[in-house]
CSV table of C-alpha atoms in Angstrom, one decimal:
chain,number,residue,atom,x,y,z
D,1,MET,CA,-41.7,169.8,54.1
D,2,PRO,CA,-43.9,167.3,56.0
D,3,ILE,CA,-42.4,163.9,56.7
D,4,THR,CA,-45.3,161.8,55.4
D,5,ALA,CA,-43.2,158.6,55.5
D,6,ASN,CA,-43.5,158.7,59.3
D,7,ASP,CA,-47.3,158.3,59.4
D,8,PRO,CA,-47.7,155.7,62.2
D,9,SER,CA,-51.0,154.4,60.7
D,10,ARG,CA,-49.4,153.5,57.3
D,11,LYS,CA,-49.0,149.8,56.4
D,12,SER,CA,-47.1,148.2,53.6
D,13,TRP,CA,-48.2,145.6,51.1
D,14,LEU,CA,-44.9,143.9,51.8
D,15,GLU,CA,-44.9,141.5,54.8
D,16,VAL,CA,-43.6,143.1,58.0
D,17,LEU,CA,-43.5,141.1,61.2
D,18,PRO,CA,-44.6,142.9,64.4
D,19,ASP,CA,-41.1,142.9,65.9
D,20,SER,CA,-39.3,144.0,62.7
D,21,ASP,CA,-36.8,146.8,62.9
D,22,PHE,CA,-37.8,147.8,59.4
D,23,PRO,CA,-41.5,148.8,59.1
D,24,ILE,CA,-42.6,151.1,56.3
D,25,GLN,CA,-42.0,154.0,58.7
D,26,ASN,CA,-38.3,153.3,58.8
D,27,ILE,CA,-37.0,153.3,55.2
D,28,PRO,CA,-33.3,153.3,55.9
D,29,PHE,CA,-30.7,153.5,53.2
D,30,GLY,CA,-27.9,151.1,52.3
D,31,VAL,CA,-25.9,149.5,49.5
D,32,PHE,CA,-26.2,145.8,48.6
D,33,LEU,CA,-24.9,143.2,46.1
D,34,THR,CA,-27.5,141.1,44.3
D,35,LYS,CA,-27.1,137.5,43.3
D,36,GLU,CA,-26.4,138.8,39.8
D,37,ASN,CA,-23.3,140.6,41.2
D,38,ILE,CA,-24.9,144.0,40.7
D,39,VAL,CA,-24.2,146.6,43.4
D,40,THR,CA,-27.1,149.0,44.0
D,41,VAL,CA,-28.3,151.6,46.4
D,42,GLY,CA,-31.4,150.3,48.3
D,43,THR,CA,-33.8,150.4,51.2
D,44,ARG,CA,-35.5,147.7,53.3
D,45,ILE,CA,-39.0,147.0,54.4
D,46,GLY,CA,-39.5,143.9,56.6
D,47,ASP,CA,-37.2,141.2,55.1
D,48,SER,CA,-37.4,142.7,51.6
D,49,ALA,CA,-34.4,144.5,50.1
D,50,ILE,CA,-35.6,147.1,47.5
D,51,ASP,CA,-33.4,148.1,44.6
D,52,LEU,CA,-33.7,151.9,44.3
D,53,GLY,CA,-31.7,152.0,41.1
D,54,ALA,CA,-34.3,149.7,39.5
D,55,LEU,CA,-37.1,151.9,40.9
D,56,GLN,CA,-35.5,155.0,39.4
D,57,GLN,CA,-35.0,153.3,36.0
D,58,LEU,CA,-38.7,152.4,36.0
D,59,ASN,CA,-39.6,156.1,36.6
D,60,TYR,CA,-41.0,155.6,40.1
D,61,PHE,CA,-39.2,158.8,41.2
D,62,GLU,CA,-40.6,160.9,38.4
D,63,GLY,CA,-40.9,164.5,39.5
D,64,ILE,CA,-38.0,164.4,41.9
D,65,GLU,CA,-34.8,166.0,40.6
D,66,LEU,CA,-32.2,163.2,40.7
D,67,THR,CA,-29.2,162.6,38.5
D,68,ASP,CA,-29.7,159.7,36.1
D,69,ASP,CA,-27.4,157.4,38.0
D,70,MET,CA,-28.2,158.6,41.6
D,71,PHE,CA,-29.0,155.1,42.9
D,72,MET,CA,-26.9,153.0,40.4
D,73,GLN,CA,-23.7,153.5,42.4
D,74,ASP,CA,-21.8,151.6,45.0
D,75,THR,CA,-22.0,154.3,47.7
D,76,LEU,CA,-24.7,156.7,49.1
D,77,ASN,CA,-22.3,159.7,49.0
D,78,ASP,CA,-23.9,161.5,46.0
D,79,PHE,CA,-27.4,161.0,47.4
D,80,ILE,CA,-26.3,162.3,50.8
D,81,SER,CA,-24.7,165.3,49.1
D,82,ASP,CA,-28.1,166.2,47.6
D,83,GLY,CA,-29.3,167.4,51.0
D,84,GLN,CA,-32.2,167.1,53.3
D,85,LYS,CA,-34.9,168.2,50.8
D,86,THR,CA,-34.0,165.3,48.5
D,87,TRP,CA,-33.8,162.8,51.3
D,88,ARG,CA,-37.3,163.6,52.4
D,89,LEU,CA,-38.8,163.6,49.0
D,90,VAL,CA,-37.3,160.2,48.3
D,91,ARG,CA,-38.4,158.7,51.6
D,92,ASN,CA,-41.9,160.1,51.2
D,93,ARG,CA,-42.1,158.6,47.7
D,94,ILE,CA,-40.9,155.2,48.8
D,95,ALA,CA,-43.5,155.2,51.5
D,96,ASP,CA,-46.2,156.0,49.0
D,97,ILE,CA,-45.0,153.3,46.5
D,98,PHE,CA,-45.1,150.5,49.2
D,99,ASP,CA,-48.3,151.7,50.9
D,100,GLU,CA,-50.8,148.9,51.1
D,101,VAL,CA,-53.4,151.0,49.2
D,102,ASN,CA,-51.1,151.8,46.2
D,103,PRO,CA,-51.5,149.3,43.4
D,104,GLU,CA,-48.9,150.8,41.0
D,105,LEU,CA,-46.0,148.5,41.9
D,106,ARG,CA,-48.0,146.0,44.1
D,107,ASP,CA,-50.0,144.8,41.1
D,108,ASN,CA,-47.1,144.8,38.6
D,109,PRO,CA,-45.4,141.5,39.0
D,110,LYS,CA,-42.9,142.2,36.2
D,111,HIS,CA,-41.6,145.3,38.0
D,112,ARG,CA,-41.7,143.6,41.4
D,113,ASP,CA,-39.4,140.9,40.2
D,114,ILE,CA,-36.9,143.5,39.2
D,115,VAL,CA,-37.1,145.7,42.3
D,116,ILE,CA,-37.6,143.4,45.3
D,117,PHE,CA,-35.2,140.9,46.7
D,118,LYS,CA,-35.2,138.7,49.8
D,119,MET,CA,-32.7,139.9,52.3
D,120,GLU,CA,-31.1,136.4,52.4
D,121,ASP,CA,-30.3,136.8,48.7
D,122,VAL,CA,-28.4,140.0,48.9
D,123,GLU,CA,-25.0,140.9,50.5
D,124,MET,CA,-24.8,144.2,52.4
D,125,GLN,CA,-21.9,146.5,51.6
D,126,LEU,CA,-20.3,149.5,53.3
D,127,PRO,CA,-23.0,152.1,52.6
D,128,VAL,CA,-20.8,155.2,52.2
D,129,LEU,CA,-17.2,156.0,51.1
D,130,ILE,CA,-16.1,157.3,54.5
D,131,GLY,CA,-13.5,159.9,53.9
D,132,ASP,CA,-13.0,161.0,57.5
D,133,TYR,CA,-13.9,159.4,60.9
D,134,THR,CA,-14.0,161.2,64.2
D,135,ASP,CA,-14.6,159.4,67.4
D,136,PHE,CA,-16.0,161.4,70.4
D,137,TYR,CA,-15.9,160.6,74.1
D,138,SER,CA,-19.3,161.8,75.1
D,139,SER,CA,-20.7,159.5,77.8
D,140,LYS,CA,-20.2,161.0,81.2
D,141,GLU,CA,-20.7,157.6,82.9
D,142,HIS,CA,-18.1,156.0,80.6
D,143,ALA,CA,-15.6,158.8,81.1
D,144,THR,CA,-16.1,158.7,84.8
D,145,ASN,CA,-15.7,154.9,85.1
D,146,VAL,CA,-12.4,155.0,83.1
D,147,GLY,CA,-11.2,157.9,85.2
D,148,LYS,CA,-11.9,156.0,88.4
D,149,MET,CA,-10.0,153.0,87.1
D,150,PHE,CA,-6.9,154.8,85.7
D,151,ARG,CA,-6.7,158.1,87.5
D,152,ASP,CA,-7.9,159.7,90.8
D,153,PRO,CA,-11.3,158.4,91.7
D,154,GLU,CA,-12.1,161.7,93.3
D,155,ASN,CA,-11.3,163.6,90.2
D,156,ALA,CA,-12.3,161.1,87.5
D,157,LEU,CA,-13.2,163.6,84.8
D,158,LEU,CA,-10.4,165.6,83.3
D,159,PRO,CA,-11.0,169.4,83.6
D,160,ASN,CA,-11.9,169.9,79.9
D,161,TRP,CA,-14.5,167.2,79.7
D,162,LEU,CA,-17.5,169.2,80.9
D,163,HIS,CA,-16.7,172.1,78.6
D,164,ILE,CA,-16.0,170.4,75.2
D,165,PRO,CA,-17.1,167.3,73.3
D,166,VAL,CA,-13.7,165.5,73.5
D,167,GLY,CA,-12.8,163.6,70.3
D,168,TYR,CA,-10.0,162.3,68.1
D,169,HIS,CA,-9.5,161.7,64.4
D,170,GLY,CA,-9.6,157.9,63.7
D,171,ARG,CA,-8.8,155.7,60.7
D,172,SER,CA,-11.5,155.2,58.1
D,173,SER,CA,-9.8,152.5,56.1
D,174,THR,CA,-10.7,149.7,58.6
D,175,ILE,CA,-14.4,150.6,59.0
D,176,ILE,CA,-16.3,147.5,57.9
D,177,PRO,CA,-20.0,146.5,57.6
D,178,SER,CA,-21.6,144.0,59.9
D,179,GLY,CA,-20.6,140.4,59.2
D,180,ILE,CA,-17.0,141.0,58.3
D,181,PRO,CA,-14.6,139.5,60.9
D,182,VAL,CA,-11.8,141.3,62.7
D,183,HIS,CA,-8.4,139.9,63.6
D,184,ARG,CA,-6.9,140.3,67.0
D,185,PRO,CA,-4.3,143.0,66.6
D,186,MET,CA,-0.5,142.7,67.2
D,187,GLY,CA,1.1,145.6,69.1
D,188,GLN,CA,3.4,146.8,71.9
D,189,THR,CA,2.3,146.4,75.5
D,190,LEU,CA,4.0,146.9,78.8
D,191,PRO,CA,3.6,143.9,81.1
D,192,ASN,CA,2.7,144.6,84.7
D,193,GLY,CA,5.8,145.5,86.8
D,194,GLU,CA,8.1,145.8,83.8
D,195,ASN,CA,9.9,148.8,82.4
D,196,THR,CA,10.4,147.4,78.8
D,197,PRO,CA,7.5,146.8,76.4
D,198,VAL,CA,7.0,143.5,74.5
D,199,PHE,CA,5.5,143.0,71.0
D,200,GLY,CA,2.7,140.4,70.4
D,201,PRO,CA,-1.0,139.9,70.2
D,202,SER,CA,-3.3,142.0,72.4
D,203,ARG,CA,-4.6,140.1,75.4
D,204,SER,CA,-7.4,142.6,76.2
D,205,VAL,CA,-9.5,143.1,73.0
D,206,ASP,CA,-12.7,144.9,73.9
D,207,PHE,CA,-15.9,146.1,72.2
D,208,GLU,CA,-17.1,149.6,72.5
D,209,LEU,CA,-20.9,150.1,72.2
D,210,GLU,CA,-21.4,153.2,70.1
D,211,THR,CA,-23.6,154.8,67.5
D,212,ALA,CA,-22.3,157.0,64.7
D,213,PHE,CA,-23.9,159.6,62.5
D,214,ILE,CA,-23.2,160.2,58.8
D,215,THR,CA,-23.0,163.8,57.5
D,216,THR,CA,-23.7,165.5,54.2
D,217,ASP,CA,-21.4,168.3,53.0
D,218,VAL,CA,-21.5,170.7,55.9
D,219,ASN,CA,-19.2,173.7,55.2
D,220,ILE,CA,-16.3,175.1,53.4
D,221,MET,CA,-12.9,175.4,55.1
D,222,GLY,CA,-12.9,178.2,57.6
D,223,GLU,CA,-16.7,178.2,58.1
D,224,ASN,CA,-18.3,177.3,61.4
D,225,ILE,CA,-21.9,175.9,61.6
D,226,PRO,CA,-24.3,177.4,64.2
D,227,ILE,CA,-25.8,174.7,66.5
D,228,GLY,CA,-29.3,175.5,65.3
D,229,GLU,CA,-28.4,174.4,61.8
D,230,THR,CA,-26.5,171.2,62.5
D,231,GLU,CA,-29.4,168.7,62.3
D,232,ALA,CA,-30.0,169.6,58.6
D,233,TYR,CA,-26.5,168.2,57.9
D,234,ILE,CA,-26.9,164.9,59.7
D,235,PHE,CA,-28.2,162.2,57.2
D,236,GLY,CA,-28.7,159.4,59.7
D,237,MET,CA,-27.2,157.0,62.2
D,238,VAL,CA,-25.7,153.5,62.4
D,239,LEU,CA,-24.6,151.2,65.2
D,240,LEU,CA,-20.9,151.1,65.8
D,241,ASN,CA,-18.6,148.6,67.6
D,242,ASP,CA,-15.4,150.6,67.9
D,243,TRP,CA,-13.1,147.7,68.7
D,244,SER,CA,-10.4,148.5,71.2
D,245,ALA,CA,-7.2,146.8,72.4
D,246,ARG,CA,-7.0,148.0,76.0
D,247,ASP,CA,-3.4,146.8,76.7
D,248,ILE,CA,-2.0,148.4,73.6
D,249,GLN,CA,-3.9,151.6,74.3
D,250,LYS,CA,-2.6,151.7,77.9
D,251,TRP,CA,1.0,151.8,76.6
D,252,GLU,CA,0.6,154.1,73.6
D,253,TYR,CA,-2.1,156.7,74.5
D,254,VAL,CA,0.1,159.2,76.4
D,255,PRO,CA,0.7,161.8,75.1
D,256,LEU,CA,-1.3,161.8,71.9
D,257,GLY,CA,-4.2,159.5,72.6
D,258,PRO,CA,-5.6,156.4,70.7
D,259,PHE,CA,-3.6,155.0,67.8
D,260,LEU,CA,-3.0,151.3,66.9
D,261,ALA,CA,-5.3,150.2,69.8
D,262,LYS,CA,-8.2,151.6,67.9
D,263,ASN,CA,-7.6,151.5,64.2
D,264,PHE,CA,-7.5,147.8,63.5
D,265,GLY,CA,-11.3,147.5,63.0
D,266,SER,CA,-14.6,149.3,63.5
D,267,THR,CA,-17.9,147.5,62.7
D,268,ILE,CA,-21.0,149.4,61.7
D,269,SER,CA,-24.6,148.3,60.9
D,270,PRO,CA,-25.1,148.5,57.1
D,271,TRP,CA,-28.5,150.3,57.1
D,272,ILE,CA,-28.3,154.1,57.8
D,273,VAL,CA,-31.5,155.1,59.7
D,274,THR,CA,-32.3,158.7,58.9
D,275,LEU,CA,-32.7,161.3,61.5
D,276,ASP,CA,-36.2,161.9,60.0
D,277,ALA,CA,-37.2,158.3,60.8
D,278,LEU,CA,-36.0,158.9,64.4
D,279,GLU,CA,-38.0,162.1,64.8
D,280,PRO,CA,-40.8,160.5,66.9
D,281,PHE,CA,-38.2,159.4,69.5
D,282,ARG,CA,-36.7,162.7,70.4
D,283,THR,CA,-36.0,163.3,74.1
D,284,LYS,CA,-34.0,165.6,76.3
D,285,GLY,CA,-30.5,164.6,77.3
D,286,PRO,CA,-28.9,165.0,80.7
D,287,LYS,CA,-28.7,168.4,82.3
D,288,GLN,CA,-25.4,170.0,81.5
D,289,GLU,CA,-23.5,171.7,84.3
D,290,PRO,CA,-21.7,173.9,84.0
D,291,VAL,CA,-23.7,175.5,81.2
D,292,PRO,CA,-21.8,175.2,78.0
D,293,PHE,CA,-20.4,178.2,76.1
D,294,PRO,CA,-23.0,179.9,74.0
D,295,TYR,CA,-22.0,178.2,70.7
D,296,LEU,CA,-22.8,174.9,72.3
D,297,GLN,CA,-26.1,175.8,74.0
D,298,GLN,CA,-29.4,174.3,72.8
D,299,LYS,CA,-32.9,174.0,74.1
D,300,GLY,CA,-35.5,171.4,73.5
D,301,LYS,CA,-35.2,167.7,72.6
D,302,HIS,CA,-32.0,167.0,70.8
D,303,SER,CA,-31.2,163.4,72.0
D,304,PHE,CA,-33.0,160.2,71.0
D,305,ASP,CA,-34.5,157.4,72.9
D,306,ILE,CA,-32.7,154.4,71.4
D,307,ASN,CA,-32.5,151.1,73.2
D,308,LEU,CA,-29.1,149.4,72.8
D,309,GLU,CA,-27.8,146.0,73.7
D,310,VAL,CA,-24.6,143.9,73.3
D,311,ALA,CA,-24.4,140.2,73.2
D,312,ILE,CA,-21.3,137.9,73.1
D,313,ALA,CA,-21.7,134.6,71.2
D,314,PRO,CA,-18.8,132.1,71.6
D,315,GLU,CA,-18.1,129.8,68.7
D,316,ASN,CA,-21.0,127.2,68.4
D,317,ALA,CA,-22.8,128.6,71.5
D,318,GLU,CA,-25.8,130.8,72.1
D,319,PRO,CA,-25.3,134.6,72.6
D,320,THR,CA,-25.4,136.1,76.0
D,321,VAL,CA,-26.6,139.7,76.4
D,322,VAL,CA,-24.0,141.4,78.6
D,323,SER,CA,-25.2,145.0,78.4
D,324,ARG,CA,-28.4,147.0,77.9
D,325,THR,CA,-28.3,150.8,77.8
D,326,ASN,CA,-29.8,153.8,75.9
D,327,PHE,CA,-28.5,156.5,73.7
D,328,LYS,CA,-30.4,159.1,75.7
D,329,TYR,CA,-27.8,158.9,78.4
D,330,MET,CA,-25.2,160.7,76.2
D,331,TYR,CA,-24.0,163.9,77.8
D,332,TRP,CA,-23.0,165.7,74.5
D,333,THR,CA,-25.5,165.6,71.6
D,334,MET,CA,-24.7,165.0,68.0
D,335,SER,CA,-25.5,168.7,67.3
D,336,GLN,CA,-23.0,169.8,69.9
D,337,GLN,CA,-20.4,167.4,68.5
D,338,LEU,CA,-20.8,168.7,64.9
D,339,THR,CA,-20.9,172.3,65.9
D,340,HIS,CA,-17.7,171.9,68.0
D,341,HIS,CA,-16.1,170.0,65.1
D,342,THR,CA,-16.6,172.9,62.8
D,343,SER,CA,-16.0,175.7,65.3
D,344,ASN,CA,-12.4,176.1,64.2
D,345,GLY,CA,-13.3,176.0,60.5
D,346,CYS,CA,-12.6,172.3,60.0
D,347,ARG,CA,-14.3,171.1,56.8
D,348,VAL,CA,-16.8,168.2,57.1
D,349,ASN,CA,-17.8,166.4,53.9
D,350,SER,CA,-20.5,164.0,52.6
D,351,GLY,CA,-20.0,160.6,54.0
D,352,ASP,CA,-17.9,161.6,57.0
D,353,MET,CA,-18.6,159.5,60.1
D,354,MET,CA,-18.8,160.7,63.7
D,355,GLY,CA,-18.7,158.1,66.5
D,356,SER,CA,-20.5,158.8,69.7
D,357,GLY,CA,-17.9,157.3,72.0
D,358,THR,CA,-18.7,154.4,74.3
D,359,ILE,CA,-22.3,154.6,75.5
D,360,SER,CA,-22.6,153.7,79.2
D,361,GLY,CA,-25.7,154.0,81.4
D,362,PRO,CA,-25.9,154.7,85.2
D,363,THR,CA,-26.0,151.0,86.4
D,364,PRO,CA,-23.3,148.3,86.1
D,365,ASP,CA,-25.4,146.2,83.7
D,366,SER,CA,-25.6,149.2,81.3
D,367,TYR,CA,-21.9,149.8,80.8
D,368,GLY,CA,-20.8,149.9,77.2
D,369,SER,CA,-17.5,148.0,77.3
D,370,MET,CA,-15.9,144.9,78.9
D,371,LEU,CA,-13.4,147.2,80.5
D,372,GLU,CA,-16.3,148.6,82.6
D,373,LEU,CA,-18.5,145.5,82.8
D,374,THR,CA,-15.6,143.4,84.3
D,375,TRP,CA,-14.0,146.5,85.9
D,376,GLY,CA,-10.7,145.9,84.2
D,377,GLY,CA,-11.0,142.1,84.3
D,378,LYS,CA,-11.5,141.9,88.1
D,379,ASN,CA,-15.1,140.7,87.8
D,380,PRO,CA,-15.4,138.2,84.9
D,381,ILE,CA,-18.8,137.8,83.2
D,382,GLN,CA,-20.2,134.3,82.9
D,383,LEU,CA,-21.7,133.4,79.5
D,384,SER,CA,-24.6,131.0,78.8
D,385,ASP,CA,-22.2,128.1,77.9
D,386,GLY,CA,-20.6,128.3,81.3
D,387,THR,CA,-17.4,130.0,80.2
D,388,GLU,CA,-16.1,133.3,81.6
D,389,ARG,CA,-14.9,136.5,79.9
D,390,LYS,CA,-12.7,139.3,81.1
D,391,PHE,CA,-12.3,140.5,77.5
D,392,ILE,CA,-13.2,139.1,74.1
D,393,ASN,CA,-11.8,135.7,73.1
D,394,ASP,CA,-10.8,134.5,69.6
D,395,GLY,CA,-13.9,132.9,68.0
D,396,ASP,CA,-16.3,135.2,69.9
D,397,THR,CA,-18.9,137.2,67.9
D,398,VAL,CA,-19.9,140.5,69.3
D,399,ILE,CA,-23.5,141.5,68.4
D,400,ILE,CA,-24.8,145.0,68.9
D,401,LYS,CA,-28.5,145.8,68.4
D,402,GLY,CA,-30.6,148.9,68.7
D,403,TYR,CA,-34.1,150.1,68.3
D,404,SER,CA,-36.6,152.9,69.3
D,405,GLN,CA,-40.1,152.0,70.2
D,406,ASN,CA,-43.3,153.8,71.3
D,407,GLY,CA,-46.9,152.7,71.4
D,408,GLN,CA,-47.3,153.1,67.6
D,409,VAL,CA,-44.1,152.1,65.8
D,410,ARG,CA,-40.7,150.4,66.2
D,411,ILE,CA,-37.7,151.8,64.3
D,412,GLY,CA,-34.5,149.6,64.5
D,413,PHE,CA,-31.0,149.4,63.1
D,414,GLY,CA,-30.6,145.7,62.6
D,415,GLU,CA,-27.3,144.7,64.0
D,416,ALA,CA,-23.6,145.4,63.9
D,417,SER,CA,-22.0,141.9,64.3
D,418,SER,CA,-18.4,140.8,63.9
D,419,LYS,CA,-16.3,137.8,64.9
D,420,LEU,CA,-12.9,138.1,66.5
D,421,LEU,CA,-10.3,135.9,64.7
D,422,PRO,CA,-6.8,135.1,65.8
D,423,PRO,CA,-3.9,137.4,64.8
D,424,PHE,CA,-3.2,137.5,61.0
D,425,ILE,CA,0.4,136.3,60.7
D,426,LYS,CA,1.7,136.1,57.2
D,427,GLN,CA,3.6,132.9,56.5
């Protein structure tokens, strides 16, 4: 089925600024709360939030097989479960409705008042009910940097890293949409030179610059998915700040890996940008040596050229960009991650989220965490207000942005932004 929504020459009758992340070619999906306290599934063009539930009730999706309440829900899970054919039909129809030459909704002020909201008048929600969350570790540059810091610099990568997309199963209950603050976690740490741990607030809270993809229902238990089929099961992508407490993690991660250092909060951008919308930005990833096992092998362009940046904004101060990198540096692709995830028959469901792992580029200014940017705190970063950071301070807001751009169109994600608050201590 052709993806007519991606036509780069298409323009909308809604206002879209030239540097907007959300032109008519994007059409992401999310869930928002209106001023009337109604939760609805929606999309966004420019700075306009569009109520897809209202559009459906007004019969703008006539001819597309949808359940009556498909968009009148508080999650996207049912829509995602309908599969790629439905996603494309709906995106194409939305593009037609808001095309500048289509008068059907444009010239119907009564319908427009019901369907269209200003972004400032809605409150974004978590877009899916995330049943399971897997976080991968798929940036070679990041894994190498961490290996150099904590293990043998000459053998920074563990022996399995070049053969499998390493990952772990994380906590989905503390995944939050952009704008919700995170509390500095309490936990056990081992002070330098000591043999006995102490309990208290983490002193090394860090961001991790990641993306994540959201799946539809992929398989039944026991079934594996061939790598050539995986992209049909990936609904879209979000930005992800997978907060991390480095000092807690250092004490707890052996022998079973991340636990309390990672599950206190993960921030995602609220609009899911479909894989279809990112189609024009396909690119090849890094060469993989040694060649992966046959079940992980793929040819062609299976990565995406997505510019990413992280800024830190102290309280009452301007943000300072501390990292700029690109998703295309990732060693393992989303397809390889999903294929490997199901290779043992693990079931993957609609609304499951798969984190990329920290995305670091080849240069020091493209590293995706404070751990790397300050090299474990040895090289503090100076912010625009004159203060220095080894890690994230209470009151700091971490802002992640991402977009793809060519000579014709810009497709963006908005932002994943969250403020770090002091520890929550119940009185």
